[in-house]
C-alpha cells in the first residue's frame, strides 16, 4: 500500500486563536460611526484587525507599534513595560488592517502622511477597552501607535502598586495632614503617571476641596473630586498665575502636575508651610535625591522649599514572575553575601522559565520530542503583571539642612539615607528574596 504524503499544516487565522473581540466605531456622529463600522467590517483586513486586537488583549499589551516600510509591517507589543517583537506582516495585509482601525476611529485611511489621532472601542472577555490610534507618515512609510486602556484601571491605589502597609499609612498621614509639600517621582517609563494617579487616590479629597493647576494644552486625566483649573503658557501664564484668584475660594489643597517656574514654586511653598495647605506635585527622577535636586532647579528659595517639603516618593516598576512557570534555583553564597542576605535566611531564588536543553528532549528510545508548549498564563514570557519598588523619604532636619547648604546630589543622597530612607535596590532585593521578581529583572529596572 502506498505511503500517504504528509500534508502541510494548515495555518489557523489569528482571530480564531483567541476569544472573540468586539470592536466599535467612535469619534464621529452616530450616522458616521455606523457607516465607519460597516466599511471596516466589509474590508478584507477585518479579520486580521480583530485578530491583532484579540491577541494584544489576551497577552495584556498596553501598546501596539506598527512600523510600515515599502515591503512589510513590523509589529511590536508593549507588555508590562517591555517591547516584544512579533512576526512581521506583509504590506498589503497590514494596509488592509490599518484601514479598519482608521475607519473605526473616524480618521482618513487614505492619508498616510499627516499626523492623525482618534479612538475606537473594544470589548474582550466582558471588559471594555479604549484604543487610541496615533499615525504619522515617515520617510519609509508610516508609524502607527495604538494605546490600550481599560475604562477601569487595574492599578488605582498605592496598595495595588505593592507599597507596604506601614509605609502606606505614613504616606497617607502626610497627605491628609495640615500643609506640607509632597513630591512623587519616577522615570518617564517607570510608572510615572500610574504613581501620580494612585497618590491622588490616597488623599482625603472627598472631605476636602482639592484644586488642580494644569496646562490647558496638557490636561490631566480626570480624578474624582479634584477640580481642574487651567493656565495658558502661550500667554505667559503658569500655576502661580492662578493661585491669587483661587485663594478667594479658600481651597484646602493644591495639586500641581508641573510647577514650571520660581514664582509658582515660591507661592506654593508659602501655601504649604505658612498657610498649611497641602501641595502635591511630581517630577521625573530616578531616585529621591534627584527629585529633590530637580525641585531646587526651579530656582526658588531653597530655604522656603526645605521648610515646605515633607514627603518625597520615588518608584520603579518591576515585572512579577509568572507564578505558574517560575523556576527555583540555589543562589551562590557569594551572591547572597553581596546582596546583604544572611546565610540560611532565603532557601532559593526564582527566575523566569528556562526551557530544557534540546538534547534532553528525547523519549525512552532516544527519539527527539517536541519542546513543551509555552505557559498558558504568561504566554511564554515568564512574567505576568508588575509591582512597584519604592524609595520613600519622610523629610527630616538632616535632609532640610542638606537642601540649604550648597546641596549636591551626593550630599542630599547621604542625608536621605541618614533619614532612614531605604534605597530602591534594598527594597527590590526584598522582592527577589520573596520570589516575587527575579534578580535579572530587578537589575534591568534599576538601570532605567
XYZ file of C-alpha atoms in Angstrom:
448
model
C 0.000 0.000 0.000
C 1.423 3.400 -0.989
C 2.532 5.633 1.849
C 0.315 8.687 2.195
C 2.021 12.001 1.551
C 2.376 14.195 4.619
C 0.121 17.217 4.418
C 1.375 20.696 5.143
C -0.046 22.034 8.425
C -2.858 24.489 7.882
C -2.237 27.914 9.412
C -5.091 28.908 11.690
C -6.197 32.538 11.209
C -5.104 34.771 14.070
C -8.638 35.749 15.088
C -9.522 32.075 15.645
C -6.707 31.540 18.159
C -8.192 33.832 20.809
C -11.577 34.563 22.378
C -13.704 36.876 20.237
C -13.338 40.634 20.492
C -15.990 43.208 19.587
C -14.600 46.395 18.059
C -16.706 49.551 17.946
C -16.518 52.794 15.974
C -16.021 56.060 17.833
C -15.192 59.698 17.125
C -17.953 60.590 14.671
C -21.673 61.250 14.762
C -23.935 58.205 15.264
C -24.511 58.077 11.499
C -20.780 58.348 10.747
C -19.913 55.713 13.335
C -22.430 53.298 11.821
C -21.084 53.906 8.298
C -17.484 53.508 9.502
C -18.370 50.265 11.266
C -19.917 48.833 8.087
C -16.911 49.905 5.996
C -14.475 48.301 8.439
C -16.422 45.032 8.635
C -16.584 44.791 4.840
C -12.845 45.399 4.472
C -10.542 42.465 3.581
C -8.437 43.435 6.617
C -11.241 42.984 9.147
C -10.310 39.526 10.409
C -6.658 40.492 10.811
C -7.717 43.681 12.624
C -9.821 41.777 15.154
C -7.131 39.082 15.392
C -4.408 41.567 16.353
C -6.797 43.274 18.782
C -7.722 39.958 20.431
C -4.088 38.830 20.607
C -2.943 42.106 22.144
C -5.661 41.964 24.796
C -5.136 38.279 25.566
C -1.433 38.952 26.119
C -2.190 42.060 28.246
C -0.419 44.505 25.913
C -0.962 48.182 26.642
C 0.560 49.466 23.388
C 0.953 48.225 19.804
C 3.544 49.727 17.469
C 3.183 49.219 13.710
C 6.065 50.379 11.503
C 5.219 50.406 7.799
C 8.021 50.108 5.235
C 7.700 49.633 1.484
C 7.591 45.837 1.743
C 6.280 44.937 5.203
C 4.904 45.949 8.575
C 6.856 45.258 11.761
C 4.687 44.610 14.799
C 5.613 45.116 18.449
C 3.566 44.791 21.634
C 4.430 46.503 24.906
C 3.618 44.160 27.773
C 4.387 45.102 31.375
C 6.623 47.919 30.170
C 8.739 45.788 27.791
C 8.509 45.805 23.973
C 8.225 42.389 22.298
C 8.818 41.825 18.585
C 6.235 39.747 16.711
C 6.418 38.245 13.242
C 6.201 40.943 10.549
C 3.211 41.229 8.237
C 3.226 41.797 4.501
C 2.415 45.338 3.441
C -0.877 44.505 1.706
C -2.477 42.802 4.708
C -1.045 45.466 7.025
C -2.607 48.222 4.920
C -5.982 46.478 4.965
C -5.798 46.106 8.756
C -4.884 49.775 9.208
C -7.823 50.790 7.004
C -10.118 49.163 9.567
C -8.503 50.823 12.585
C -8.569 54.274 10.988
C -12.179 53.856 9.885
C -13.230 52.804 13.384
C -11.565 55.957 14.773
C -13.207 58.208 12.147
C -9.834 59.015 10.560
C -8.846 59.205 6.886
C -7.328 55.866 5.751
C -6.084 57.437 2.504
C -3.897 59.960 4.358
C -0.613 58.204 5.098
C 1.458 61.371 5.689
C -0.323 63.702 8.131
C -0.471 63.094 11.857
C -3.871 61.711 12.818
C -5.288 60.731 16.188
C -8.560 59.129 17.221
C -10.125 56.402 19.343
C -12.233 53.275 18.961
C -13.633 50.785 21.461
C -13.206 47.093 22.169
C -14.931 44.564 24.389
C -12.948 41.456 25.296
C -13.996 38.822 27.835
C -16.598 41.202 29.337
C -14.082 44.033 29.833
C -14.387 47.365 27.993
C -11.271 48.904 26.430
C -10.432 52.080 24.548
C -7.829 52.089 21.773
C -6.179 55.415 20.965
C -4.607 55.357 17.493
C -1.885 57.852 16.531
C -0.480 57.690 12.990
C 2.276 59.724 11.352
C 3.985 59.442 7.975
C 7.706 58.574 7.908
C 10.348 58.650 5.131
C 9.857 54.909 4.553
C 6.110 54.650 5.156
C 4.086 55.244 8.301
C 4.342 54.683 12.033
C 1.196 53.802 13.969
C 0.909 53.622 17.750
C -2.151 52.120 19.405
C -2.506 52.774 23.133
C -4.818 50.428 25.018
C -6.507 51.262 28.294
C -9.418 49.908 30.253
C -12.284 52.087 31.360
C -11.460 50.955 34.908
C -7.672 50.796 35.504
C -6.315 47.806 37.424
C -3.779 49.939 39.329
C -5.688 52.648 41.189
C -4.309 52.598 44.737
C -0.890 52.570 46.356
C -1.637 49.088 47.687
C -2.297 47.941 44.100
C 1.252 49.052 43.283
C 2.625 46.984 46.154
C 3.521 49.694 48.689
C 3.826 48.096 52.114
C 1.040 48.853 54.586
C 3.153 50.598 57.249
C 4.779 52.861 54.662
C 1.429 53.486 53.007
C -0.129 54.568 56.308
C 2.661 57.087 56.943
C 2.359 58.441 53.394
C -1.378 58.888 53.866
C -0.820 60.686 57.184
C 1.329 63.260 55.384
C -1.140 63.637 52.506
C -4.058 64.075 54.906
C -2.174 66.382 57.271
C -2.052 70.155 57.504
C 0.251 71.742 54.963
C 3.498 70.449 53.566
C 4.617 69.642 50.049
C 4.629 66.041 48.798
C 6.702 65.172 45.734
C 6.089 61.990 43.719
C 8.691 60.889 41.197
C 9.635 58.105 38.802
C 11.458 57.716 35.478
C 9.393 58.626 32.362
C 8.580 54.982 31.545
C 8.762 53.684 35.107
C 5.139 54.053 36.173
C 5.226 57.859 36.455
C 1.582 58.513 35.532
C 0.291 55.463 37.419
C 2.059 56.514 40.632
C 0.582 60.005 40.281
C -2.970 58.677 39.937
C -2.560 56.293 42.878
C -1.116 59.082 45.035
C -4.107 61.335 44.359
C -6.463 58.458 45.089
C -4.800 58.113 48.517
C -5.840 61.630 49.579
C -8.954 62.607 51.526
C -10.323 64.597 48.586
C -13.906 63.581 49.434
C -13.892 65.698 52.599
C -11.520 68.472 51.475
C -11.566 70.783 48.462
C -8.727 69.824 46.094
C -7.915 72.026 43.093
C -5.522 71.121 40.283
C -3.427 73.704 38.395
C -2.965 72.394 34.841
C -1.614 73.495 31.472
C -4.607 73.857 29.144
C -2.593 72.200 26.352
C -1.712 69.207 28.570
C -4.828 68.393 30.597
C -4.584 65.557 33.098
C -6.849 62.525 33.318
C -9.884 63.242 35.450
C -9.634 62.382 39.138
C -12.889 62.388 41.102
C -13.224 65.375 43.471
C -10.134 67.162 42.136
C -11.317 70.314 40.334
C -9.054 71.332 37.424
C -8.154 74.964 36.701
C -6.150 75.806 33.595
C -3.380 78.258 32.753
C -2.208 79.237 29.258
C 1.564 79.140 28.744
C 1.184 80.915 25.374
C 0.046 83.957 27.372
C 2.947 83.690 29.792
C 0.822 82.054 32.483
C 1.953 79.402 34.955
C 0.460 77.697 38.035
C 1.338 80.771 40.080
C -0.931 82.875 37.859
C -3.987 81.000 39.142
C -3.193 80.952 42.850
C -4.240 84.508 43.919
C -7.700 84.170 42.382
C -8.191 80.617 43.660
C -7.324 81.669 47.209
C -10.542 83.700 47.254
C -12.397 80.364 47.156
C -10.273 79.016 50.037
C -9.317 75.601 48.626
C -7.961 73.022 51.054
C -5.161 71.604 48.869
C -3.289 72.257 45.626
C -2.449 69.578 43.057
C 0.257 70.736 40.632
C 1.425 68.299 37.918
C 4.214 70.683 36.837
C 5.373 73.741 38.774
C 7.232 75.361 35.824
C 8.962 78.365 37.432
C 10.358 80.049 40.555
C 7.339 82.314 41.030
C 4.961 79.341 41.199
C 7.357 77.411 43.418
C 7.676 80.230 45.951
C 3.897 80.742 46.101
C 3.269 77.023 46.580
C 5.947 76.739 49.272
C 4.266 79.606 51.100
C 0.902 77.857 50.885
C 2.406 74.573 52.095
C 4.387 75.933 55.048
C 2.708 79.158 56.187
C -0.929 78.738 55.170
C -0.958 74.996 55.913
C -2.447 73.948 52.581
C -1.072 70.609 51.327
C 0.645 70.797 47.946
C 1.055 67.637 45.858
C 3.370 67.740 42.863
C 5.525 65.456 40.728
C 8.829 65.411 38.869
C 10.604 62.885 36.669
C 13.595 61.445 38.540
C 15.437 58.171 39.139
C 15.702 58.495 42.931
C 14.563 60.648 45.848
C 17.770 62.701 45.937
C 17.461 63.523 42.236
C 13.809 64.502 42.730
C 14.827 66.956 45.456
C 17.603 68.408 43.294
C 15.202 68.836 40.373
C 12.809 70.741 42.612
C 15.671 73.081 43.529
C 16.256 73.684 39.802
C 13.129 75.849 39.750
C 15.432 78.477 41.321
C 13.044 79.262 44.136
C 14.265 79.887 47.671
C 15.997 76.684 48.905
C 15.182 77.658 52.488
C 11.464 78.017 51.729
C 11.391 74.729 49.821
C 13.218 72.968 52.665
C 10.598 74.235 55.135
C 7.715 73.202 52.885
C 8.682 69.712 51.707
C 7.538 66.836 53.920
C 7.477 63.771 51.699
C 9.312 62.526 48.608
C 8.421 59.220 46.943
C 10.307 57.579 44.094
C 9.079 54.459 42.332
C 10.373 51.904 39.899
C 8.185 49.210 38.332
C 9.418 45.611 38.049
C 7.717 42.680 36.410
C 6.264 39.908 38.556
C 7.450 36.390 37.853
C 4.685 34.211 36.476
C 3.593 32.033 39.436
C 2.661 29.185 37.093
C 6.066 28.657 35.487
C 8.757 30.392 37.568
C 11.710 28.194 38.462
C 13.603 27.962 41.748
C 17.395 27.852 41.869
C 20.066 27.932 44.541
C 21.981 31.239 44.542
C 25.713 31.179 45.200
C 26.753 32.073 48.789
C 28.938 34.881 47.415
C 25.889 36.419 45.728
C 23.841 36.237 48.922
C 26.648 37.934 50.830
C 26.931 40.681 48.213
C 23.178 41.297 48.433
C 23.330 41.509 52.223
C 21.153 38.439 52.851
C 22.244 36.462 55.966
C 23.092 32.748 55.462
C 20.059 30.495 55.790
C 17.561 33.363 55.555
C 16.494 32.531 51.966
C 16.441 28.958 50.670
C 16.018 29.717 46.963
C 15.749 32.478 44.403
C 13.369 32.309 41.456
C 13.791 33.171 37.795
C 11.702 33.123 34.642
C 11.068 29.760 32.991
C 14.096 28.280 31.224
C 13.238 25.669 28.543
C 15.041 22.342 28.837
C 18.114 21.861 26.608
C 17.214 20.258 23.238
C 19.429 17.235 23.932
C 17.255 16.314 26.926
C 14.037 16.307 24.884
C 14.052 12.624 23.920
C 11.833 9.643 24.690
C 12.976 6.362 26.242
C 14.226 5.213 22.833
C 16.244 8.345 22.220
C 13.853 9.820 19.664
C 13.562 13.630 19.742
C 10.478 15.111 21.363
C 8.846 18.454 20.586
C 9.548 21.245 23.081
C 6.880 21.787 25.742
C 4.226 24.370 24.854
C 4.603 27.879 26.285
C 2.950 28.683 29.596
C -0.709 29.473 29.055
C -0.790 32.077 31.829
C 2.082 34.317 30.674
C 2.194 33.191 27.003
C 5.813 32.140 27.379
C 7.103 35.496 28.646
C 7.981 34.256 32.136
C 6.426 37.340 33.742
C 2.871 38.440 34.411
C 1.965 41.818 35.853
C 4.071 44.428 37.608
C 4.769 45.637 41.128
C 6.378 48.821 42.394
C 9.500 49.245 44.473
C 9.547 52.444 46.488
C 12.081 54.812 47.964
C 10.111 56.875 50.488
C 11.689 59.800 52.332
C 9.899 61.489 55.219
C 11.904 64.690 55.203
C 13.700 65.474 58.486
C 16.023 68.241 59.672
C 19.062 66.411 58.293
C 17.609 66.483 54.771
C 16.473 70.099 55.156
C 19.970 71.119 56.206
C 21.427 69.420 53.111
C 18.971 71.279 50.865
C 20.043 74.739 52.030
C 23.808 74.272 52.468
C 25.279 74.136 48.923
C 23.420 70.934 48.022
C 24.855 68.351 45.638
C 23.323 65.071 44.529
C 25.760 63.132 46.733
C 25.225 65.274 49.839
C 21.438 65.118 49.502
C 21.585 61.371 48.852
C 23.656 60.881 52.005
C 21.191 62.916 54.063
C 18.274 60.927 52.630
C 19.947 57.669 53.686
C 20.656 59.029 57.167
C 16.961 59.879 57.500
C 16.191 56.151 57.418
C 15.023 56.018 53.805
C 15.827 52.674 52.204
C 17.059 52.721 48.606
C 15.396 51.133 45.594
C 17.960 48.332 45.429
C 17.410 47.386 49.058
C 13.644 47.387 48.571
C 13.948 45.403 45.345
C 16.102 42.713 46.941
C 13.228 42.022 49.342
C 11.004 41.199 46.345
C 13.716 38.934 44.921
C 14.074 37.138 48.258
C 10.290 36.648 48.397
C 10.246 35.111 44.901
C 8.049 37.904 43.521
C 10.551 39.024 40.888
C 13.915 37.871 39.558
C 17.348 39.332 40.141
C 17.819 39.961 36.408
C 14.509 41.846 36.260
C 15.488 43.986 39.250
C 18.820 44.797 37.604
C 17.029 45.761 34.375
C 14.604 48.058 36.179
C 17.316 49.798 38.200
C 19.247 50.610 35.019
C 16.356 52.686 33.639
